[in-house]
Coordinates of C-alpha atoms and ligand atoms in Angstrom, one line a residue:
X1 CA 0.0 0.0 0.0
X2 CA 2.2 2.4 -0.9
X3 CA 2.2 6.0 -2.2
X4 CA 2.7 6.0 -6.0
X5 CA 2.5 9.7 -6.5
X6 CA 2.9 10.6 -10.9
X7 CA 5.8 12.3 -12.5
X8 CA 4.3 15.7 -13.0
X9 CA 7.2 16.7 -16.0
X10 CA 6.1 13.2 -18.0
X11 CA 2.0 14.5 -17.6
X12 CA 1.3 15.4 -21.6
X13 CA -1.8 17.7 -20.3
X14 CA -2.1 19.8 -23.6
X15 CA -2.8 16.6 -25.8
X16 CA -6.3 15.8 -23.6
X17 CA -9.7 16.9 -24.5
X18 CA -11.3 19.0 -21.7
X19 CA -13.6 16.9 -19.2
X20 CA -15.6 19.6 -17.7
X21 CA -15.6 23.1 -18.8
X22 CA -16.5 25.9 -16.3
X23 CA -17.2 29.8 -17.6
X24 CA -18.5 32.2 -15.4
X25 CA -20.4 30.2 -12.9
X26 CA -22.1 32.4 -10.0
X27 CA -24.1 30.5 -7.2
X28 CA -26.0 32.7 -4.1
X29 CA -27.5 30.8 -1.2
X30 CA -30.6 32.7 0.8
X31 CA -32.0 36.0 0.6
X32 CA -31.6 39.3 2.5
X33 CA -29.3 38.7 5.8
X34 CA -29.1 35.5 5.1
X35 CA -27.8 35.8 1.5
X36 CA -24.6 33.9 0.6
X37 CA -22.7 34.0 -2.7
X38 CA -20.8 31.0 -2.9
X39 CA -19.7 31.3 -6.4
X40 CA -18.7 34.4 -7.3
X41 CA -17.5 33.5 -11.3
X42 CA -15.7 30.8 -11.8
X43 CA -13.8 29.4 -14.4
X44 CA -12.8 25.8 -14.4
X45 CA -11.4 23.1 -16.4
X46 CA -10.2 19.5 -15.8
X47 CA -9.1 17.2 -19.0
X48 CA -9.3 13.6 -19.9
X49 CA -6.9 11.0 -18.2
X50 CA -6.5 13.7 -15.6
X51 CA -6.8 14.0 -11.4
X52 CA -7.2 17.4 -10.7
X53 CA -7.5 19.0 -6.8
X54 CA -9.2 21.7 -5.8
X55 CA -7.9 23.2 -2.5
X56 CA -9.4 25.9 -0.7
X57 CA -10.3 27.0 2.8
X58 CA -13.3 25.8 4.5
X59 CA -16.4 27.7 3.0
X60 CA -15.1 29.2 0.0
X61 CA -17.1 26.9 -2.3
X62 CA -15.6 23.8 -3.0
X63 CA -18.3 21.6 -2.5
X64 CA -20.9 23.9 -4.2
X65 CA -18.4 23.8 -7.2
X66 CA -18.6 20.0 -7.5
X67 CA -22.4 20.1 -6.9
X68 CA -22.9 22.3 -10.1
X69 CA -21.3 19.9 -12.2
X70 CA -22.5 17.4 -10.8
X71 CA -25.5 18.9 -11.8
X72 CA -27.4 17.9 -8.1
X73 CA -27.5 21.5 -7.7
X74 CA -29.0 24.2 -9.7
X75 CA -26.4 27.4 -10.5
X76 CA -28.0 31.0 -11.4
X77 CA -25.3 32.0 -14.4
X78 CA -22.8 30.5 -16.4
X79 CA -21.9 27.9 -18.1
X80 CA -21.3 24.2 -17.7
X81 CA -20.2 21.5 -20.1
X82 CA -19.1 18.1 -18.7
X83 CA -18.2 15.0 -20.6
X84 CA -19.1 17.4 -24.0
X85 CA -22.1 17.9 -23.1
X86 CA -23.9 21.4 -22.2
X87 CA -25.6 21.9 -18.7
X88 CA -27.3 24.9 -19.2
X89 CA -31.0 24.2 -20.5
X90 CA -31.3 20.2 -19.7
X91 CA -34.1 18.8 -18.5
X92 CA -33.7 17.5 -14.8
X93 CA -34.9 14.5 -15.7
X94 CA -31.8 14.5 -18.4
X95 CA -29.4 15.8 -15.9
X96 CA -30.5 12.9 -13.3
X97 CA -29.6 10.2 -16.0
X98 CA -26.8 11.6 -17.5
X99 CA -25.1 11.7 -13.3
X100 CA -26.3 8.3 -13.0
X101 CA -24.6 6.7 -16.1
X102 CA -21.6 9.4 -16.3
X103 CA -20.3 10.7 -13.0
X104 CA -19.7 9.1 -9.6
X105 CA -19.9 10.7 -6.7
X106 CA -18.0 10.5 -3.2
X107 CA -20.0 13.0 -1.1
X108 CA -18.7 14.7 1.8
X109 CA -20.8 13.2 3.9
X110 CA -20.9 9.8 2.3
X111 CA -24.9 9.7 1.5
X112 CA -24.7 6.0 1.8
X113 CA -28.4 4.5 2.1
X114 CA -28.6 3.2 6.0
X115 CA -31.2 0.6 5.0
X116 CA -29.6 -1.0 3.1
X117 CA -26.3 -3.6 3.3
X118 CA -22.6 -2.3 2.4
X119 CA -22.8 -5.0 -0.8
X120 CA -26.2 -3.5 -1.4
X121 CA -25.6 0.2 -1.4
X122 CA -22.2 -0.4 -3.8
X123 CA -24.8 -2.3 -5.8
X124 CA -27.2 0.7 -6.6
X125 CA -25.5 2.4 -9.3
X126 CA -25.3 -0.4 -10.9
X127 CA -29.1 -1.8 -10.9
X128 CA -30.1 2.0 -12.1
X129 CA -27.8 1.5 -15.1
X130 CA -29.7 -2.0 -15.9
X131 CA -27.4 -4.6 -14.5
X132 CA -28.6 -7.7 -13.1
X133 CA -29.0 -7.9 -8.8
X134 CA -26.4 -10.7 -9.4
X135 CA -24.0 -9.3 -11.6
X136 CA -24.1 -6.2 -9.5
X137 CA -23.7 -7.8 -6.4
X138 CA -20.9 -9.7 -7.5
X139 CA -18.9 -6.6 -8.8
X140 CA -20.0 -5.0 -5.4
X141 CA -18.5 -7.6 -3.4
X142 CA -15.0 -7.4 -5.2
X143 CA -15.1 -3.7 -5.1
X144 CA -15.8 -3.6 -1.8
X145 CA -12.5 -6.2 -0.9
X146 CA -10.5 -3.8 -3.4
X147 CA -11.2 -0.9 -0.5
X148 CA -10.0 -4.0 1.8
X149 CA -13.8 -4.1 3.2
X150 CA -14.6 -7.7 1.7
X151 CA -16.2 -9.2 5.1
X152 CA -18.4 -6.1 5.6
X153 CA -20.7 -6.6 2.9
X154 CA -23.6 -7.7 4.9
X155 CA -23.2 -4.8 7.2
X156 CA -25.4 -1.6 7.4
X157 CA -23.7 1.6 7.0
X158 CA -24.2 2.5 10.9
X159 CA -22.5 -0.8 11.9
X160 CA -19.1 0.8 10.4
X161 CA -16.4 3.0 11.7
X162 CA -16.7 6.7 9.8
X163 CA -13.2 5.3 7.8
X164 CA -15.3 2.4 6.8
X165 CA -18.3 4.4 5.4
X166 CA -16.5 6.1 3.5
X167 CA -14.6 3.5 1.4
X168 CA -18.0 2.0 1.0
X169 CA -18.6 5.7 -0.7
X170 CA -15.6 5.3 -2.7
X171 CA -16.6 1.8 -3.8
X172 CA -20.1 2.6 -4.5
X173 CA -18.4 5.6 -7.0
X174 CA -16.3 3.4 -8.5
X175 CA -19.0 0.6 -9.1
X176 CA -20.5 1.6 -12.6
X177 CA -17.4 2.6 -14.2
X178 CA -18.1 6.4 -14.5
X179 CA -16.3 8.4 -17.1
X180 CA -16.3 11.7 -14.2
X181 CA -15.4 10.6 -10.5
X182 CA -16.0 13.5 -8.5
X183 CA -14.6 13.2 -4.7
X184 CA -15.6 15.6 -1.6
X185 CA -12.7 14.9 0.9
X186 CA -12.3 11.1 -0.1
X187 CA -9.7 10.1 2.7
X188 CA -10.3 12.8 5.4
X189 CA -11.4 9.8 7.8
X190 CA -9.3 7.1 6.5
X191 CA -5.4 6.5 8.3
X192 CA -2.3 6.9 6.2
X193 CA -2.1 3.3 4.3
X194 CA -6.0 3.5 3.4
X195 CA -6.1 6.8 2.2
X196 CA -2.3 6.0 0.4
X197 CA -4.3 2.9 -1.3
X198 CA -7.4 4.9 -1.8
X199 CA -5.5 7.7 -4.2
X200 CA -4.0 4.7 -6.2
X201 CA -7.2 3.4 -6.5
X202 CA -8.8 6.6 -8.2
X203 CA -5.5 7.4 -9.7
X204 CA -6.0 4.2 -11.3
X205 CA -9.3 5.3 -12.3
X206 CA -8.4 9.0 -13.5
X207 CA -5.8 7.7 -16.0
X208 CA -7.9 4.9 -17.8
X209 CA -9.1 6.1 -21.6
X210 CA -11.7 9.0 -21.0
X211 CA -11.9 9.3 -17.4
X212 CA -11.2 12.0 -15.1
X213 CA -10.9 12.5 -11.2
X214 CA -11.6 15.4 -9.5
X215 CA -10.9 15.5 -6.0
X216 CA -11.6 18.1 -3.3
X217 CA -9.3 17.7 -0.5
X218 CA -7.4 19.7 2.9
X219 CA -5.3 16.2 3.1
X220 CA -1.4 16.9 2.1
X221 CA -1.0 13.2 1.5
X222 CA -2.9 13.3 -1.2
X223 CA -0.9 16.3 -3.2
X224 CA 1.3 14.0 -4.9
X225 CA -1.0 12.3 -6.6
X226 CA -2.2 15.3 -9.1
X227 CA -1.6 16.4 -12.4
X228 CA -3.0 19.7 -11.1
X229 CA -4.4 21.7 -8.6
X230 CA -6.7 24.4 -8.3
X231 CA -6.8 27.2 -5.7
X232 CA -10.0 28.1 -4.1
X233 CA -10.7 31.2 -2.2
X234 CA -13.8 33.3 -1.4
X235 CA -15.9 32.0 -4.0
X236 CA -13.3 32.7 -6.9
X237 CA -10.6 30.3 -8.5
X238 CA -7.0 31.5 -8.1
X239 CA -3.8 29.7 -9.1
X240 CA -4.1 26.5 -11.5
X241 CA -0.9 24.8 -10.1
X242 CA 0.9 22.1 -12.4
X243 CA 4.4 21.4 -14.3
X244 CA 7.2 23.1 -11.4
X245 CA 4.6 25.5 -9.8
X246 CA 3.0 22.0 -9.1
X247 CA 6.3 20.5 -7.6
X248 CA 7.1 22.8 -5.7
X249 CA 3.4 23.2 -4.0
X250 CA 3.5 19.5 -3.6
X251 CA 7.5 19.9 -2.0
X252 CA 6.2 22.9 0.0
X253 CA 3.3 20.8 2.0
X254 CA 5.0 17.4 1.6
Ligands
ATP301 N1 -27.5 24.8 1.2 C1 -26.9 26.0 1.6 N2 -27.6 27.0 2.1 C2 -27.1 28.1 2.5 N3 -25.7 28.4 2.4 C3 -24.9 27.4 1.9 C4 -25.5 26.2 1.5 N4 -24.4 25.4 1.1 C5 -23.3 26.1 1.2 N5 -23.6 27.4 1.7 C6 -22.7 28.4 2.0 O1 -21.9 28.6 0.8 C7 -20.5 28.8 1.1 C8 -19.7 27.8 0.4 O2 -20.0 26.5 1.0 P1 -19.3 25.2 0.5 O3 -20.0 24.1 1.2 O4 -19.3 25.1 -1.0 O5 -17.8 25.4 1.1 P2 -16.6 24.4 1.1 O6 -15.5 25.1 0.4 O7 -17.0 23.1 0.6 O8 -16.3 24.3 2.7 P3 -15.7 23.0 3.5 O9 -14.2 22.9 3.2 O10 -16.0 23.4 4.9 O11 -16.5 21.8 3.1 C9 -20.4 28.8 2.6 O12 -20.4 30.1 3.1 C10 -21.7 28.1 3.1 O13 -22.1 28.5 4.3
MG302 MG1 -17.2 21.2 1.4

């Protein structure tokens, strides 16, 4: 389980075709006192074969960012293309089955179903994108010994450790093969090894043919591991870090 963190002068970046595509996005929570612009314009862009950070203090939009192109939250200008296709002006309906076949999602606070079983909640991506209850559970049940949770998959979600729940999360983002993987905090409960095999595990992912990771994260461990990093403060983007600006970011926190 060691760190495998990638060669950021071999990364050919300009070769790959944009993943998502961010212009001008603003986002305001509330009304009156209670108003809160979250997104204040911002531009944003990830490419194929790529894991890209976004790094930020705590409350200037992060999370709201990845919602948006998610699409699981509604933005009020801007625009938004992900996986070449436009945002703006889709149906929700459209929007709801494009996530669900395109994107996985590792939410901050894990949103696994407490219902149902570990093997069962990994499962559910997979039975909305038509696969058999067997096959799925199957694939489940070797995703789930990939996060090295293979005798939990009986469990319920409140029967694991915090650590735990969230490599369920991881597995149940990983379990239809998504083109996007989009990750809120993805080892902030998990010790050094796990969250060491975790990043391999979605750097694995982020460099097969037409995928993409994007990851936001306060963990240093998991620097290393990008071909880039975006700066996040106050509701704006700042630096896009990469080639030596990358290395020495990565040096500087390492
Ligand atoms: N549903 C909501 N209703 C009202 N305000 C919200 C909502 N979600 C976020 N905000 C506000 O929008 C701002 C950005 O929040 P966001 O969750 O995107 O921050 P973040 O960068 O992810 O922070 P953290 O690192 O703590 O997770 C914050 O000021 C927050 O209070
Ligand atoms: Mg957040």
């Amino acid at each position: 389980m060691n760190a495998s963190p990638v060669q950021h002068q071999q990364v050919e970046s300009n070769a790959a075709k944009p993943a998502v595509f961010v212009r001008g996005v603003t986002k305001t929570f509330g009304v009156g006192d209670s108003r809160t612009v979250a997104l204040k314009g911002v531009d944003f862009e990830t490419r194929e074969g790529e894991l890209h950070l976004v790094v930020g203090p705590s409350g200037c939009g992060k999370t709201t960012l990845l919602s948006v192109v998610a699409g699981t939250l509604d933005w009020d200008a801007g625009e938004i293309e992900v996986l070449g296709t436009r945002l703006n002006g889709m149906r929700k309906g459209a929007v709801t089955a494009f996530r669900g076949k395109h994107i996985g999602f590792i939410f901050q606070q894990f949103n696994l179903i407490p219902t149902l079983t570990c093997i069962e909640n990994v499962s559910v991506p997979l039975l909305l994108n038509g696969v058999s209850r067997q096959k799925a559970e199957a694939t489940a049940a070797e995703l789930l010994s990939r996060v090295g949770l293979g005798d939990k998959g009986k469990k319920r979600p409140t029967e694991l450790s915090g650590g735990q729940q969230q490599r369920v999360a991881i597995a149940r983002a990983l379990s239809h093969e998504p083109r996007l993987i989009i990750c809120d905090e993805p080892t902030s409960a998990l010790d050094r090894d796990t969250g060491h095999h975790i990043m391999d595990l979605l750097s694995t992912a982020a460099r097969a043919p037409g995928r993409c990771v994007i990851i936001v994260t306060h963990d240093p461990r998991t620097y290393g591991y990008a071909d880039r990093i975006t700066e996040m403060e106050d509701g704006r983007v700042g630096q896009v870090l990469e080639g030596t600006a990358l290395q020495h970011f990565v040096d500087q926190h390492s």
